[in-house]
Amino acid sequence: MRPEELEAARDRVIPDVVADGLRVLFCGINPGLMSAATGHHFARPGNRFWPVLHLSGFTARQLKPAEQDTLLDFGLGITNVAARATARADELSHEEFREGGRILTAKVELRKPRWLAVVGVTAYRTAFGEKKAHIGPQERMIGATRIWALPNPSGLNAHWTTQTMAEEFARLRTAAEAG
């Protein structure tokens, strides 16, 4: 994709992949320019979301971003804390994160997934004002929905390997299967 095509996708919003009563609603920080340009979540090459989702046992095979609607067959969905596309998450203001947390709370109250999985603990901390949040299950709940903070699958996150990230996603899968 040409740079001018990516830049033209700035500030676009892409639709959520959601349904009522999902097992897990994954929540990204915000769409990147590649995602906005293609209309598919986690579309940037190098993003580890799709490989990790498969390696952790959530899907029977590794899906491509263009197959994102297939997630609904597994009881999974995708949304974002902030809706507008940017080149980097640090282009979002703290107020956008906080407003995104309010909007996300309303989505969860409406859709009632069993688990909300925020991919990016820093995004979770900022959106929900939970400064001491850590990777893993959170004490906060939205109605009956439990929350799990996951590592950011961006290729820029060098603190987590694909394998260690898959292990953390698998912990969530086990909890989601347990009810």
Tab-separated table of C-alpha atoms in Angstrom:
chain	number	residue	atom	x	y	z
A	1	MET	CA	0.000	0.000	0.000
A	2	ARG	CA	1.336	3.428	-0.954
A	3	PRO	CA	2.087	6.010	1.762
A	4	GLU	CA	-0.532	8.418	0.400
A	5	GLU	CA	-3.194	5.681	0.659
A	6	LEU	CA	-2.271	5.081	4.287
A	7	GLU	CA	-2.293	8.788	5.065
A	8	ALA	CA	-5.731	9.106	3.444
A	9	ALA	CA	-7.007	6.579	6.009
A	10	ARG	CA	-6.093	8.851	8.956
A	11	ASP	CA	-9.070	9.508	11.267
A	12	ARG	CA	-11.253	6.871	9.579
A	13	VAL	CA	-13.393	4.640	11.754
A	14	ILE	CA	-13.778	0.928	11.031
A	15	PRO	CA	-16.782	-1.106	12.132
A	16	ASP	CA	-16.629	-3.285	15.210
A	17	VAL	CA	-16.960	-7.046	14.859
A	18	VAL	CA	-19.563	-7.636	17.558
A	19	ALA	CA	-22.641	-9.565	18.567
A	20	ASP	CA	-24.543	-9.968	21.794
A	21	GLY	CA	-23.257	-12.418	24.403
A	22	LEU	CA	-19.766	-13.069	23.010
A	23	ARG	CA	-17.339	-15.231	24.979
A	24	VAL	CA	-14.616	-12.598	24.578
A	25	LEU	CA	-14.713	-9.107	23.124
A	26	PHE	CA	-11.135	-8.110	22.260
A	27	CYS	CA	-10.481	-4.394	22.440
A	28	GLY	CA	-7.584	-2.793	20.615
A	29	ILE	CA	-6.232	0.646	21.384
A	30	ASN	CA	-7.342	2.236	18.093
A	31	PRO	CA	-7.119	1.323	14.417
A	32	GLY	CA	-3.791	1.902	12.735
A	33	LEU	CA	-3.641	3.395	9.267
A	34	MET	CA	-3.320	-0.027	7.592
A	35	SER	CA	-6.421	-1.240	9.427
A	36	ALA	CA	-8.343	1.881	8.438
A	37	ALA	CA	-7.213	1.604	4.824
A	38	THR	CA	-8.253	-2.052	4.553
A	39	GLY	CA	-11.240	-1.977	6.921
A	40	HIS	CA	-9.779	-4.896	8.885
A	41	HIS	CA	-8.664	-4.895	12.510
A	42	PHE	CA	-5.011	-5.678	13.331
A	43	ALA	CA	-4.162	-5.556	9.605
A	44	ARG	CA	-0.612	-4.227	9.785
A	45	PRO	CA	1.970	-6.834	8.799
A	46	GLY	CA	3.995	-7.607	11.893
A	47	ASN	CA	1.048	-7.274	14.254
A	48	ARG	CA	0.884	-10.523	16.193
A	49	PHE	CA	-2.829	-10.525	17.087
A	50	TRP	CA	-3.912	-13.111	14.494
A	51	PRO	CA	-0.981	-15.541	15.041
A	52	VAL	CA	-1.339	-15.265	18.837
A	53	LEU	CA	-5.097	-15.804	18.679
A	54	HIS	CA	-4.469	-19.097	16.889
A	55	LEU	CA	-1.448	-20.201	18.949
A	56	SER	CA	-3.434	-19.645	22.142
A	57	GLY	CA	-6.214	-21.958	20.947
A	58	PHE	CA	-8.945	-19.376	20.350
A	59	THR	CA	-9.158	-20.310	16.647
A	60	ALA	CA	-8.619	-23.616	14.857
A	61	ARG	CA	-6.305	-21.976	12.316
A	62	GLN	CA	-4.631	-18.626	11.855
A	63	LEU	CA	-7.152	-16.224	10.392
A	64	LYS	CA	-6.248	-13.362	8.092
A	65	PRO	CA	-7.440	-9.853	8.932
A	66	ALA	CA	-9.901	-10.051	6.009
A	67	GLU	CA	-11.533	-13.017	7.767
A	68	GLN	CA	-12.290	-11.016	10.910
A	69	ASP	CA	-16.055	-11.685	10.711
A	70	THR	CA	-15.271	-15.396	11.200
A	71	LEU	CA	-14.438	-14.522	14.813
A	72	LEU	CA	-18.159	-14.363	15.546
A	73	ASP	CA	-18.356	-18.122	14.806
A	74	PHE	CA	-15.943	-18.637	17.734
A	75	GLY	CA	-17.907	-16.331	20.060
A	76	LEU	CA	-15.243	-13.638	19.700
A	77	GLY	CA	-15.363	-10.013	18.593
A	78	ILE	CA	-13.231	-6.889	18.184
A	79	THR	CA	-13.674	-3.238	19.079
A	80	ASN	CA	-11.314	-0.404	20.043
A	81	VAL	CA	-10.873	2.012	22.934
A	82	ALA	CA	-10.631	4.932	20.506
A	83	ALA	CA	-12.385	4.722	17.168
A	84	ARG	CA	-10.290	7.024	14.987
A	85	ALA	CA	-7.319	5.735	13.043
A	86	THR	CA	-3.850	7.121	13.675
A	87	ALA	CA	-0.327	6.146	12.684
A	88	ARG	CA	0.619	5.705	16.368
A	89	ALA	CA	-1.396	5.346	19.558
A	90	ASP	CA	0.506	8.259	21.119
A	91	GLU	CA	-1.355	10.554	18.722
A	92	LEU	CA	-4.459	10.044	20.871
A	93	SER	CA	-5.091	12.419	23.762
A	94	HIS	CA	-5.756	11.290	27.325
A	95	GLU	CA	-9.276	12.657	26.924
A	96	GLU	CA	-9.807	10.441	23.852
A	97	PHE	CA	-8.758	7.428	25.936
A	98	ARG	CA	-11.061	8.418	28.808
A	99	GLU	CA	-13.987	9.073	26.448
A	100	GLY	CA	-13.185	5.766	24.748
A	101	GLY	CA	-13.424	4.067	28.146
A	102	ARG	CA	-16.896	5.547	28.643
A	103	ILE	CA	-18.029	4.474	25.168
A	104	LEU	CA	-16.511	1.014	25.653
A	105	THR	CA	-18.335	0.643	28.957
A	106	ALA	CA	-21.633	1.451	27.212
A	107	LYS	CA	-20.868	-1.103	24.441
A	108	VAL	CA	-20.118	-3.788	27.006
A	109	GLU	CA	-23.269	-2.972	28.990
A	110	LEU	CA	-25.291	-3.286	25.759
A	111	ARG	CA	-23.607	-6.376	24.256
A	112	LYS	CA	-22.833	-8.246	27.507
A	113	PRO	CA	-19.758	-10.298	26.527
A	114	ARG	CA	-18.508	-12.685	29.223
A	115	TRP	CA	-15.011	-11.185	29.004
A	116	LEU	CA	-13.630	-7.877	27.751
A	117	ALA	CA	-9.971	-8.332	26.784
A	118	VAL	CA	-8.125	-5.041	26.379
A	119	VAL	CA	-4.976	-5.576	24.315
A	120	GLY	CA	-2.599	-3.061	25.789
A	121	VAL	CA	-2.399	-2.625	29.552
A	122	THR	CA	-1.441	1.049	29.187
A	123	ALA	CA	-4.595	1.680	27.160
A	124	TYR	CA	-6.623	-0.066	29.853
A	125	ARG	CA	-4.972	2.005	32.603
A	126	THR	CA	-5.678	5.273	30.802
A	127	ALA	CA	-9.209	4.484	29.594
A	128	PHE	CA	-10.395	3.274	32.985
A	129	GLY	CA	-8.192	5.300	35.328
A	130	GLU	CA	-6.640	2.126	36.775
A	131	LYS	CA	-3.056	3.299	37.165
A	132	LYS	CA	-1.852	0.116	38.890
A	133	ALA	CA	-3.487	-2.362	36.486
A	134	HIS	CA	-1.340	-5.290	35.391
A	135	ILE	CA	-1.511	-7.941	32.692
A	136	GLY	CA	-4.146	-10.523	33.597
A	137	PRO	CA	-7.639	-10.525	35.071
A	138	GLN	CA	-8.783	-7.259	36.626
A	139	GLU	CA	-10.898	-6.668	39.696
A	140	ARG	CA	-13.105	-4.153	37.870
A	141	MET	CA	-16.168	-5.540	36.140
A	142	ILE	CA	-18.682	-3.948	33.793
A	143	GLY	CA	-21.974	-5.437	34.908
A	144	ALA	CA	-21.366	-9.202	34.780
A	145	THR	CA	-18.497	-8.844	32.275
A	146	ARG	CA	-15.033	-9.694	33.570
A	147	ILE	CA	-12.020	-7.760	32.240
A	148	TRP	CA	-8.585	-9.077	31.264
A	149	ALA	CA	-5.671	-6.835	30.268
A	150	LEU	CA	-3.501	-8.452	27.614
A	151	PRO	CA	-0.138	-7.418	26.177
A	152	ASN	CA	-0.246	-5.243	23.085
A	153	PRO	CA	0.322	-7.502	20.032
A	154	SER	CA	2.025	-4.751	18.049
A	155	GLY	CA	5.330	-5.779	16.561
A	156	LEU	CA	6.770	-2.776	18.427
A	157	ASN	CA	6.135	-4.468	21.788
A	158	ALA	CA	9.516	-6.080	22.391
A	159	HIS	CA	8.724	-7.008	26.005
A	160	TRP	CA	6.582	-9.951	24.886
A	161	THR	CA	7.474	-12.661	22.394
A	162	THR	CA	4.814	-14.276	20.261
A	163	GLN	CA	5.077	-17.369	22.476
A	164	THR	CA	4.757	-15.578	25.828
A	165	MET	CA	1.901	-13.516	24.430
A	166	ALA	CA	0.141	-16.699	23.261
A	167	GLU	CA	0.544	-18.142	26.766
A	168	GLU	CA	-1.199	-15.104	28.266
A	169	PHE	CA	-3.988	-15.235	25.673
A	170	ALA	CA	-4.356	-18.955	26.483
A	171	ARG	CA	-4.829	-18.110	30.176
A	172	LEU	CA	-7.749	-15.915	29.130
A	173	ARG	CA	-9.116	-18.652	26.861
A	174	THR	CA	-9.040	-21.127	29.744
A	175	ALA	CA	-10.865	-18.650	32.000
A	176	ALA	CA	-13.433	-17.932	29.288
A	177	GLU	CA	-14.078	-21.634	28.751
A	178	ALA	CA	-14.498	-22.162	32.484
A	179	GLY	CA	-17.367	-19.686	32.459
